[in-house]
PDB file of C-alpha atoms in Angstrom:
ATOM      1  CA  MET A  21       7.343  25.655  -7.530  1.00 94.00           C
ATOM      2  CA  LYS A  22       6.560  22.057  -7.318  1.00 98.00           C
ATOM      3  CA  ALA A  23       6.755  19.479 -10.109  1.00 98.00           C
ATOM      4  CA  PHE A  24       4.703  16.158 -10.463  1.00 98.00           C
ATOM      5  CA  ILE A  25       5.987  13.159 -12.455  1.00 98.00           C
ATOM      6  CA  GLY A  26       3.150  10.591 -13.249  1.00 98.00           C
ATOM      7  CA  ILE A  27      -0.109  11.756 -13.775  1.00 97.00           C
ATOM      8  CA  GLY A  28      -2.166   8.245 -13.195  1.00 94.00           C
ATOM      9  CA  LEU A  29      -5.445   8.441 -11.079  1.00 94.00           C
ATOM     10  CA  LEU A  30      -3.367   9.113  -7.866  1.00 96.00           C
ATOM     11  CA  GLY A  31      -1.021  11.750  -9.314  1.00 97.00           C
ATOM     12  CA  SER A  32      -3.900  13.494 -10.941  1.00 97.00           C
ATOM     13  CA  GLY A  33      -5.704  13.863  -7.522  1.00 97.00           C
ATOM     14  CA  PHE A  34      -2.506  14.923  -5.722  1.00 98.00           C
ATOM     15  CA  VAL A  35      -2.017  17.667  -8.381  1.00 98.00           C
ATOM     16  CA  LYS A  36      -5.665  19.035  -8.335  1.00 98.00           C
ATOM     17  CA  ALA A  37      -5.314  19.266  -4.577  1.00 97.00           C
ATOM     18  CA  MET A  38      -2.092  21.206  -4.728  1.00 97.00           C
ATOM     19  CA  LEU A  39      -3.534  23.673  -7.125  1.00 97.00           C
ATOM     20  CA  GLN A  40      -6.584  24.011  -5.162  1.00 96.00           C
ATOM     21  CA  LYS A  41      -4.098  25.052  -2.256  1.00 95.00           C
ATOM     22  CA  GLY A  42      -2.612  27.566  -4.459  1.00 96.00           C
ATOM     23  CA  ASP A  43       0.569  25.897  -5.336  1.00 96.00           C
ATOM     24  CA  ALA A  44       2.133  26.202  -8.932  1.00 97.00           C
ATOM     25  CA  VAL A  45       2.750  22.895 -10.262  1.00 98.00           C
ATOM     26  CA  GLN A  46       4.579  21.593 -13.401  1.00 98.00           C
ATOM     27  CA  VAL A  47       3.533  18.152 -14.456  1.00 98.00           C
ATOM     28  CA  TRP A  48       4.631  15.385 -16.999  1.00 98.00           C
ATOM     29  CA  ASN A  49       3.178  12.132 -17.959  1.00 98.00           C
ATOM     30  CA  ARG A  50       4.466   9.714 -20.569  1.00 95.00           C
ATOM     31  CA  THR A  51       0.987   9.886 -22.037  1.00 95.00           C
ATOM     32  CA  ALA A  52       1.022  13.597 -22.370  1.00 96.00           C
ATOM     33  CA  ALA A  53      -2.571  14.153 -22.806  1.00 97.00           C
ATOM     34  CA  LYS A  54      -3.148  13.170 -19.025  1.00 96.00           C
ATOM     35  CA  ALA A  55      -0.738  15.881 -18.068  1.00 97.00           C
ATOM     36  CA  LYS A  56      -2.137  18.423 -20.579  1.00 97.00           C
ATOM     37  CA  ALA A  57      -5.568  17.752 -18.928  1.00 97.00           C
ATOM     38  CA  LEU A  58      -4.464  19.384 -15.787  1.00 98.00           C
ATOM     39  CA  GLU A  59      -3.586  22.546 -17.278  1.00 98.00           C
ATOM     40  CA  ALA A  60      -7.611  23.306 -17.345  1.00 98.00           C
ATOM     41  CA  TYR A  61      -6.936  23.407 -13.486  1.00 97.00           C
ATOM     42  CA  GLY A  62      -3.921  25.538 -13.597  1.00 98.00           C
ATOM     43  CA  ALA A  63      -1.013  23.071 -13.717  1.00 98.00           C
ATOM     44  CA  LYS A  64       1.616  23.652 -16.411  1.00 98.00           C
ATOM     45  CA  ALA A  65       2.278  20.498 -18.559  1.00 98.00           C
ATOM     46  CA  PHE A  66       5.691  19.696 -20.411  1.00 98.00           C
ATOM     47  CA  ASN A  67       6.461  16.966 -22.865  1.00 96.00           C
ATOM     48  CA  ARG A  68       9.719  16.598 -21.636  1.00 97.00           C
ATOM     49  CA  VAL A  69      10.329  15.407 -17.833  1.00 98.00           C
ATOM     50  CA  GLU A  70      13.486  17.276 -17.418  1.00 97.00           C
ATOM     51  CA  GLU A  71      11.728  20.440 -18.532  1.00 98.00           C
ATOM     52  CA  ALA A  72       8.871  19.711 -16.204  1.00 98.00           C
ATOM     53  CA  VAL A  73      11.417  19.749 -13.193  1.00 98.00           C
ATOM     54  CA  GLN A  74      13.295  22.960 -14.053  1.00 98.00           C
ATOM     55  CA  GLY A  75      12.662  25.372 -11.173  1.00 97.00           C
ATOM     56  CA  ALA A  76      10.979  22.888  -9.029  1.00 98.00           C
ATOM     57  CA  GLU A  77      12.184  22.801  -5.385  1.00 97.00           C
ATOM     58  CA  ILE A  78      10.306  19.623  -4.717  1.00 98.00           C
ATOM     59  CA  ILE A  79       9.420  16.872  -7.216  1.00 98.00           C
ATOM     60  CA  HIS A  80       6.664  14.441  -6.648  1.00 98.00           C
ATOM     61  CA  VAL A  81       6.919  11.006  -8.135  1.00 98.00           C
ATOM     62  CA  THR A  82       3.960   8.458  -8.480  1.00 98.00           C
ATOM     63  CA  LEU A  83       4.924   5.943 -11.171  1.00 98.00           C
ATOM     64  CA  LYS A  84       4.695   2.350 -11.814  1.00 96.00           C
ATOM     65  CA  ASP A  85       7.463   0.221 -10.184  1.00 97.00           C
ATOM     66  CA  ASP A  86      11.463   0.397  -9.149  1.00 98.00           C
ATOM     67  CA  ALA A  87      12.639   0.359 -12.946  1.00 98.00           C
ATOM     68  CA  THR A  88      10.155   3.130 -14.156  1.00 98.00           C
ATOM     69  CA  VAL A  89      11.221   5.293 -11.324  1.00 98.00           C
ATOM     70  CA  ASP A  90      14.767   5.027 -12.161  1.00 98.00           C
ATOM     71  CA  GLU A  91      14.253   5.433 -15.911  1.00 98.00           C
ATOM     72  CA  VAL A  92      12.259   8.383 -15.317  1.00 98.00           C
ATOM     73  CA  LEU A  93      14.666  10.229 -12.717  1.00 98.00           C
ATOM     74  CA  THR A  94      17.640   9.333 -14.726  1.00 97.00           C
ATOM     75  CA  SER A  95      15.869  11.239 -17.602  1.00 97.00           C
ATOM     76  CA  ALA A  96      14.820  14.163 -15.431  1.00 98.00           C
ATOM     77  CA  SER A  97      18.029  14.473 -13.663  1.00 96.00           C
ATOM     78  CA  ASN A  98      19.548  17.243 -16.373  1.00 94.00           C
ATOM     79  CA  GLY A  99      16.789  19.358 -15.351  1.00 97.00           C
ATOM     80  CA  LEU A 100      16.921  19.158 -11.598  1.00 98.00           C
ATOM     81  CA  GLN A 101      18.046  22.203  -9.597  1.00 96.00           C
ATOM     82  CA  GLN A 102      20.625  22.112  -7.265  1.00 93.00           C
ATOM     83  CA  GLY A 103      19.414  20.805  -4.022  1.00 94.00           C
ATOM     84  CA  ALA A 104      16.125  19.660  -5.220  1.00 97.00           C
ATOM     85  CA  VAL A 105      14.141  17.144  -3.241  1.00 98.00           C
ATOM     86  CA  ILE A 106      12.462  13.976  -4.569  1.00 98.00           C
ATOM     87  CA  ILE A 107       9.539  12.641  -2.893  1.00 98.00           C
ATOM     88  CA  ASP A 108       8.581   9.519  -4.186  1.00 98.00           C
ATOM     89  CA  HIS A 109       5.031   8.015  -3.595  1.00 98.00           C
ATOM     90  CA  THR A 110       5.582   4.881  -5.865  1.00 98.00           C
ATOM     91  CA  THR A 111       5.028   1.424  -4.252  1.00 98.00           C
ATOM     92  CA  THR A 112       8.524  -0.057  -4.822  1.00 98.00           C
ATOM     93  CA  SER A 113      10.789  -2.488  -3.371  1.00 98.00           C
ATOM     94  CA  VAL A 114      12.573  -1.721  -0.236  1.00 98.00           C
ATOM     95  CA  LYS A 115      15.993  -2.541  -1.714  1.00 98.00           C
ATOM     96  CA  GLY A 116      15.156   0.098  -4.577  1.00 98.00           C
ATOM     97  CA  ALA A 117      14.192   2.696  -2.069  1.00 98.00           C
ATOM     98  CA  ILE A 118      17.468   2.290  -0.161  1.00 98.00           C
ATOM     99  CA  GLN A 119      19.595   2.259  -3.200  1.00 98.00           C
ATOM    100  CA  ARG A 120      17.859   5.570  -4.470  1.00 98.00           C
ATOM    101  CA  THR A 121      18.044   7.301  -1.218  1.00 98.00           C
ATOM    102  CA  SER A 122      21.918   6.647  -1.275  1.00 98.00           C
ATOM    103  CA  TYR A 123      22.362   7.358  -5.102  1.00 98.00           C
ATOM    104  CA  TRP A 124      20.357  10.739  -5.140  1.00 98.00           C
ATOM    105  CA  LYS A 125      22.205  11.732  -1.828  1.00 97.00           C
ATOM    106  CA  SER A 126      25.449  11.205  -3.653  1.00 97.00           C
ATOM    107  CA  LYS A 127      24.437  13.498  -6.432  1.00 96.00           C
ATOM    108  CA  GLY A 128      23.556  16.167  -4.028  1.00 96.00           C
ATOM    109  CA  PHE A 129      19.757  15.666  -4.043  1.00 97.00           C
ATOM    110  CA  THR A 130      17.399  14.601  -1.320  1.00 98.00           C
ATOM    111  CA  TYR A 131      15.288  11.466  -1.963  1.00 98.00           C
ATOM    112  CA  LEU A 132      12.645  10.597   0.594  1.00 98.00           C
ATOM    113  CA  HIS A 133      10.442   7.603  -0.001  1.00 98.00           C
ATOM    114  CA  ALA A 134       6.660   8.257   1.073  1.00 98.00           C
ATOM    115  CA  PRO A 135       4.238   5.354   0.019  1.00 98.00           C
ATOM    116  CA  VAL A 136       0.584   5.952   0.354  1.00 98.00           C
ATOM    117  CA  PHE A 137      -2.492   3.860   1.458  1.00 97.00           C
ATOM    118  CA  MET A 138      -4.774   6.263  -0.586  1.00 96.00           C
ATOM    119  CA  GLY A 139      -6.934   6.179  -3.654  1.00 94.00           C
ATOM    120  CA  PRO A 140      -7.801   8.811  -6.042  1.00 95.00           C
ATOM    121  CA  GLN A 141     -10.285  10.333  -3.975  1.00 96.00           C
ATOM    122  CA  ASN A 142      -8.297  10.392  -0.877  1.00 97.00           C
ATOM    123  CA  ALA A 143      -5.646  12.124  -3.032  1.00 97.00           C
ATOM    124  CA  LEU A 144      -7.918  14.958  -3.993  1.00 97.00           C
ATOM    125  CA  GLU A 145      -9.173  15.293  -0.726  1.00 97.00           C
ATOM    126  CA  SER A 146      -6.158  14.748   1.440  1.00 96.00           C
ATOM    127  CA  THR A 147      -7.189  11.958   3.343  1.00 97.00           C
ATOM    128  CA  GLY A 148      -5.893   8.480   3.896  1.00 96.00           C
ATOM    129  CA  PHE A 149      -2.343   7.423   4.987  1.00 98.00           C
ATOM    130  CA  MET A 150       1.110   8.416   4.071  1.00 98.00           C
ATOM    131  CA  MET A 151       4.316   6.472   5.229  1.00 98.00           C
ATOM    132  CA  VAL A 152       7.899   7.616   5.679  1.00 98.00           C
ATOM    133  CA  SER A 153      11.091   6.222   6.960  1.00 98.00           C
ATOM    134  CA  GLY A 154      14.682   7.175   6.978  1.00 98.00           C
ATOM    135  CA  ASN A 155      16.805  10.568   7.826  1.00 98.00           C
ATOM    136  CA  GLN A 156      14.811  12.103  10.566  1.00 98.00           C
ATOM    137  CA  SER A 157      15.938  15.486   9.937  1.00 98.00           C
ATOM    138  CA  VAL A 158      14.729  15.420   6.266  1.00 97.00           C
ATOM    139  CA  ILE A 159      11.371  13.917   7.580  1.00 98.00           C
ATOM    140  CA  GLU A 160      11.006  16.801  10.094  1.00 98.00           C
ATOM    141  CA  LYS A 161      11.722  19.482   7.415  1.00 97.00           C
ATOM    142  CA  TYR A 162       9.231  18.148   4.920  1.00 97.00           C
ATOM    143  CA  GLU A 163       6.306  16.790   7.089  1.00 97.00           C
ATOM    144  CA  PRO A 164       4.454  20.057   7.223  1.00 95.00           C
ATOM    145  CA  ALA A 165       4.303  19.875   3.520  1.00 94.00           C
ATOM    146  CA  LEU A 166       3.582  16.065   3.389  1.00 97.00           C
ATOM    147  CA  SER A 167       0.905  16.387   6.237  1.00 96.00           C
ATOM    148  CA  LYS A 168      -1.082  18.673   3.760  1.00 95.00           C
ATOM    149  CA  MET A 169      -1.044  15.905   1.398  1.00 97.00           C
ATOM    150  CA  THR A 170      -2.810  13.229   3.528  1.00 97.00           C
ATOM    151  CA  GLY A 171      -5.219  12.563   6.571  1.00 94.00           C
ATOM    152  CA  LYS A 172      -2.468  11.029   8.464  1.00 97.00           C
ATOM    153  CA  LEU A 173       1.476  10.977   8.042  1.00 98.00           C
ATOM    154  CA  LEU A 174       2.818   7.972   9.770  1.00 98.00           C
ATOM    155  CA  ASN A 175       6.900   7.892  10.692  1.00 98.00           C
ATOM    156  CA  PHE A 176       8.339   4.443  11.080  1.00 98.00           C
ATOM    157  CA  GLY A 177      11.686   5.803  11.998  1.00 98.00           C
ATOM    158  CA  ALA A 178      15.294   5.900  10.919  1.00 98.00           C
ATOM    159  CA  GLU A 179      15.635   2.834   9.073  1.00 98.00           C
ATOM    160  CA  GLU A 180      15.773   3.392   5.350  1.00 97.00           C
ATOM    161  CA  GLY A 181      13.455   1.449   3.264  1.00 98.00           C
ATOM    162  CA  LYS A 182      10.958   0.522   6.207  1.00 98.00           C
ATOM    163  CA  ALA A 183       8.182   2.541   4.789  1.00 98.00           C
ATOM    164  CA  ALA A 184       8.406   0.527   1.602  1.00 98.00           C
ATOM    165  CA  GLY A 185       8.264  -2.768   3.488  1.00 98.00           C
ATOM    166  CA  ILE A 186       5.285  -1.834   5.508  1.00 98.00           C
ATOM    167  CA  LYS A 187       3.426  -0.614   2.396  1.00 98.00           C
ATOM    168  CA  LEU A 188       4.148  -4.159   0.699  1.00 98.00           C
ATOM    169  CA  SER A 189       2.936  -5.853   3.842  1.00 98.00           C
ATOM    170  CA  GLY A 190      -0.229  -3.787   3.906  1.00 97.00           C
ATOM    171  CA  ASN A 191      -0.893  -4.448   0.218  1.00 97.00           C
ATOM    172  CA  LEU A 192      -0.444  -8.099   0.771  1.00 97.00           C
ATOM    173  CA  PHE A 193      -3.166  -8.079   3.285  1.00 96.00           C
ATOM    174  CA  LEU A 194      -5.295  -6.227   0.744  1.00 96.00           C
ATOM    175  CA  LEU A 195      -4.699  -8.733  -1.872  1.00 97.00           C
ATOM    176  CA  SER A 196      -5.449 -11.833   0.661  1.00 96.00           C
ATOM    177  CA  LEU A 197      -8.465  -9.811   1.681  1.00 96.00           C
ATOM    178  CA  THR A 198      -9.707  -9.889  -1.865  1.00 97.00           C
ATOM    179  CA  ALA A 199      -8.763 -13.294  -2.341  1.00 97.00           C
ATOM    180  CA  GLY A 200     -10.684 -14.174   0.794  1.00 97.00           C
ATOM    181  CA  LEU A 201     -13.767 -12.368  -0.309  1.00 97.00           C
ATOM    182  CA  ALA A 202     -13.777 -13.981  -3.744  1.00 97.00           C
ATOM    183  CA  ASP A 203     -13.815 -17.494  -2.022  1.00 98.00           C
ATOM    184  CA  ALA A 204     -16.699 -16.386   0.462  1.00 98.00           C
ATOM    185  CA  LEU A 205     -18.612 -15.276  -2.675  1.00 98.00           C
ATOM    186  CA  ALA A 206     -17.921 -18.542  -4.281  1.00 98.00           C
ATOM    187  CA  LEU A 207     -19.247 -20.442  -1.205  1.00 98.00           C
ATOM    188  CA  ALA A 208     -22.070 -18.238  -1.062  1.00 98.00           C
ATOM    189  CA  LYS A 209     -23.029 -18.724  -4.625  1.00 97.00           C
ATOM    190  CA  VAL A 210     -22.921 -22.777  -3.903  1.00 97.00           C
ATOM    191  CA  HIS A 211     -25.619 -22.066  -1.268  1.00 97.00           C
ATOM    192  CA  ASN A 212     -27.547 -19.778  -3.470  1.00 97.00           C
ATOM    193  CA  ILE A 213     -26.830 -16.911  -1.282  1.00 98.00           C
ATOM    194  CA  GLN A 214     -26.931 -13.542  -3.136  1.00 98.00           C
ATOM    195  CA  PRO A 215     -23.875 -11.106  -2.822  1.00 97.00           C
ATOM    196  CA  SER A 216     -26.120  -8.463  -1.542  1.00 98.00           C
ATOM    197  CA  GLU A 217     -27.017 -11.027   1.312  1.00 98.00           C
ATOM    198  CA  LEU A 218     -23.361 -11.519   2.092  1.00 97.00           C
ATOM    199  CA  LEU A 219     -22.963  -7.658   2.230  1.00 97.00           C
ATOM    200  CA  THR A 220     -25.766  -7.512   4.690  1.00 98.00           C
ATOM    201  CA  LEU A 221     -23.712  -9.739   6.963  1.00 97.00           C
ATOM    202  CA  PHE A 222     -20.621  -7.695   6.663  1.00 96.00           C
ATOM    203  CA  ASN A 223     -22.617  -4.370   7.138  1.00 96.00           C
ATOM    204  CA  ASN A 224     -23.616  -5.640  10.416  1.00 97.00           C
ATOM    205  CA  TRP A 225     -20.601  -7.752  11.516  1.00 96.00           C
ATOM    206  CA  ASN A 226     -17.315  -5.973  10.768  1.00 95.00           C
ATOM    207  CA  PRO A 227     -14.499  -8.692  10.980  1.00 93.00           C
ATOM    208  CA  GLY A 228     -11.919  -6.163  10.136  1.00 91.00           C
ATOM    209  CA  ALA A 229     -12.530  -4.597  13.308  1.00 93.00           C
ATOM    210  CA  SER A 230     -10.840  -7.487  15.142  1.00 93.00           C
ATOM    211  CA  VAL A 231      -7.517  -7.284  13.260  1.00 94.00           C
ATOM    212  CA  PRO A 232      -5.514  -5.243  15.645  1.00 95.00           C
ATOM    213  CA  ALA A 233      -6.531  -7.547  18.513  1.00 92.00           C
ATOM    214  CA  ARG A 234      -5.791 -10.425  16.416  1.00 92.00           C
ATOM    215  CA  LEU A 235      -2.444  -9.203  15.438  1.00 95.00           C
ATOM    216  CA  LYS A 236      -1.594  -8.403  18.899  1.00 94.00           C
ATOM    217  CA  LYS A 237      -2.445 -12.035  19.895  1.00 92.00           C
ATOM    218  CA  ILE A 238      -0.312 -13.510  17.360  1.00 95.00           C
ATOM    219  CA  SER A 239       2.761 -10.993  18.293  1.00 96.00           C
ATOM    220  CA  GLU A 240       2.474 -12.122  21.886  1.00 95.00           C
ATOM    221  CA  ALA A 241       2.201 -15.711  20.768  1.00 93.00           C
ATOM    222  CA  LYS A 242      -0.704 -16.397  23.161  1.00 89.00           C
ATOM    223  CA  PHE A 243      -1.864 -19.270  21.071  1.00 95.00           C
ATOM    224  CA  ASN A 244      -2.728 -21.248  24.400  1.00 94.00           C
ATOM    225  CA  GLU A 245      -5.561 -19.165  25.203  1.00 91.00           C
ATOM    226  CA  PRO A 246      -7.867 -20.046  22.300  1.00 94.00           C
ATOM    227  CA  SER A 247     -11.247 -18.350  21.108  1.00 93.00           C
ATOM    228  CA  TRP A 248     -11.325 -20.684  18.247  1.00 96.00           C
ATOM    229  CA  GLU A 249      -9.404 -23.857  18.505  1.00 98.00           C
ATOM    230  CA  LEU A 250      -7.573 -24.777  15.529  1.00 98.00           C
ATOM    231  CA  ASN A 251      -9.417 -28.150  15.288  1.00 98.00           C
ATOM    232  CA  MET A 252     -12.567 -26.453  15.225  1.00 98.00           C
ATOM    233  CA  ALA A 253     -11.573 -24.008  12.484  1.00 98.00           C
ATOM    234  CA  ARG A 254     -10.044 -26.908  10.434  1.00 98.00           C
ATOM    235  CA  LYS A 255     -13.435 -28.869  10.730  1.00 98.00           C
ATOM    236  CA  ASP A 256     -15.208 -25.616   9.224  1.00 98.00           C
ATOM    237  CA  ALA A 257     -12.683 -25.335   6.641  1.00 98.00           C
ATOM    238  CA  GLY A 258     -13.496 -29.043   5.708  1.00 98.00           C
ATOM    239  CA  LEU A 259     -17.193 -28.165   5.279  1.00 98.00           C
ATOM    240  CA  MET A 260     -16.239 -25.377   2.840  1.00 98.00           C
ATOM    241  CA  LEU A 261     -14.085 -27.417   1.018  1.00 98.00           C
ATOM    242  CA  SER A 262     -16.652 -30.319   0.824  1.00 98.00           C
ATOM    243  CA  ALA A 263     -19.530 -28.106  -0.334  1.00 98.00           C
ATOM    244  CA  ALA A 264     -17.535 -26.326  -3.006  1.00 98.00           C
ATOM    245  CA  LYS A 265     -16.532 -29.761  -4.259  1.00 97.00           C
ATOM    246  CA  GLU A 266     -19.785 -31.051  -4.705  1.00 97.00           C
ATOM    247  CA  ALA A 267     -20.806 -28.162  -6.320  1.00 97.00           C
ATOM    248  CA  GLY A 268     -17.709 -28.175  -8.714  1.00 97.00           C
ATOM    249  CA  THR A 269     -16.464 -24.739  -7.519  1.00 97.00           C
ATOM    250  CA  ASN A 270     -12.761 -23.960  -7.013  1.00 95.00           C
ATOM    251  CA  LEU A 271     -11.774 -21.999  -4.030  1.00 97.00           C
ATOM    252  CA  THR A 272      -8.328 -20.058  -3.864  1.00 96.00           C
ATOM    253  CA  VAL A 273      -7.497 -19.519  -0.591  1.00 97.00           C
ATOM    254  CA  ILE A 274      -9.071 -22.185   1.611  1.00 97.00           C
ATOM    255  CA  PRO A 275      -7.232 -25.188   0.474  1.00 97.00           C
ATOM    256  CA  ALA A 276      -4.082 -23.543   1.146  1.00 97.00           C
ATOM    257  CA  ILE A 277      -5.161 -22.445   4.840  1.00 97.00           C
ATOM    258  CA  ALA A 278      -6.334 -25.995   5.284  1.00 98.00           C
ATOM    259  CA  ALA A 279      -3.141 -27.507   4.352  1.00 98.00           C
ATOM    260  CA  VAL A 280      -1.136 -25.104   6.724  1.00 98.00           C
ATOM    261  CA  MET A 281      -3.973 -26.138   9.417  1.00 98.00           C
ATOM    262  CA  ASP A 282      -3.020 -29.814   8.953  1.00 98.00           C
ATOM    263  CA  THR A 283       0.625 -29.224   9.405  1.00 98.00           C
ATOM    264  CA  TRP A 284       0.197 -27.413  12.875  1.00 98.00           C
ATOM    265  CA  ILE A 285      -2.476 -30.327  13.885  1.00 98.00           C
ATOM    266  CA  ALA A 286       0.046 -32.771  13.032  1.00 98.00           C
ATOM    267  CA  LYS A 287       2.576 -31.101  15.402  1.00 97.00           C
ATOM    268  CA  GLY A 288       0.242 -31.364  18.153  1.00 98.00           C
ATOM    269  CA  ASN A 289      -1.401 -28.012  18.083  1.00 97.00           C
ATOM    270  CA  GLY A 290      -5.103 -28.923  17.442  1.00 98.00           C
ATOM    271  CA  SER A 291      -6.317 -27.476  20.735  1.00 98.00           C
ATOM    272  CA  ASP A 292      -4.454 -24.152  20.501  1.00 97.00           C
ATOM    273  CA  ASP A 293      -5.829 -21.017  19.061  1.00 97.00           C
ATOM    274  CA  TRP A 294      -6.220 -21.301  15.199  1.00 97.00           C
ATOM    275  CA  SER A 295      -3.867 -18.281  14.883  1.00 97.00           C
ATOM    276  CA  VAL A 296      -1.218 -20.719  15.782  1.00 97.00           C
ATOM    277  CA  ILE A 297      -0.752 -21.189  12.066  1.00 97.00           C
ATOM    278  CA  ALA A 298       0.864 -17.631  11.816  1.00 97.00           C
ATOM    279  CA  LYS A 299       3.442 -18.597  14.643  1.00 95.00           C
ATOM    280  CA  ASP A 300       6.431 -19.249  11.754  1.00 94.00           C
ATOM    281  CA  SER A 301       6.044 -15.920  10.609  1.00 94.00           C
ATOM    282  CA  LEU A 302       7.004 -14.157  13.946  1.00 87.00           C
TER     283      LEU A 302
END
């Protein structure tokens, strides 16, 4: 028997996939109607979280944040069977993941943080990426079950909380990417370029494909082998800022990047690869 706490878009997809694979699943959600809706697919919904976890060997969690996870698991604790395993897919802080692992172990339960890079459709189709770190014997034991939930399970080793840090770092990149796209759309509008035309560019030229090579170059600190000199990149940033200013358009990301570029140019790094601006992050 499995239990699933937190029936949002992601949780709903996970539960439907579990039911399709023949699992018996008990569900709970603060908005009871979301849990109740899954009864049409074969789940059993409960109004009280401590009832939803009764008899469950594994309890999956997808909630909002550290505080919500702690609050809900505390409420659920009276219904947990001895030796139950809590697998938390919530995006949380590193500190929270470490503390919960230790706390629930002291209570006789296993807590494993397993955040994901998955959307609702991924959860339903068992595709995407799930990450784990920590006690390797625990991970080895539950790896087969977790692997069935995702396209790829990434094990980042024995350090507690590392999976949480990786998830936050990845999400930071996604936030930056979207902010960058917002600036690109704003600049395109300045030049009377339609979003569909910008999409034509990215359908043919995929800058995302260069991310692994770019990260490798940064991590190896090979800034003296430029593919795009910092001075030239700053010149282009200046063109972007000037065009936006003339049109009365505000850009979000580029002004901050230009300021960092100016700092590194002032240090004498203008002829280095423009990725030198990431040097202090190493």
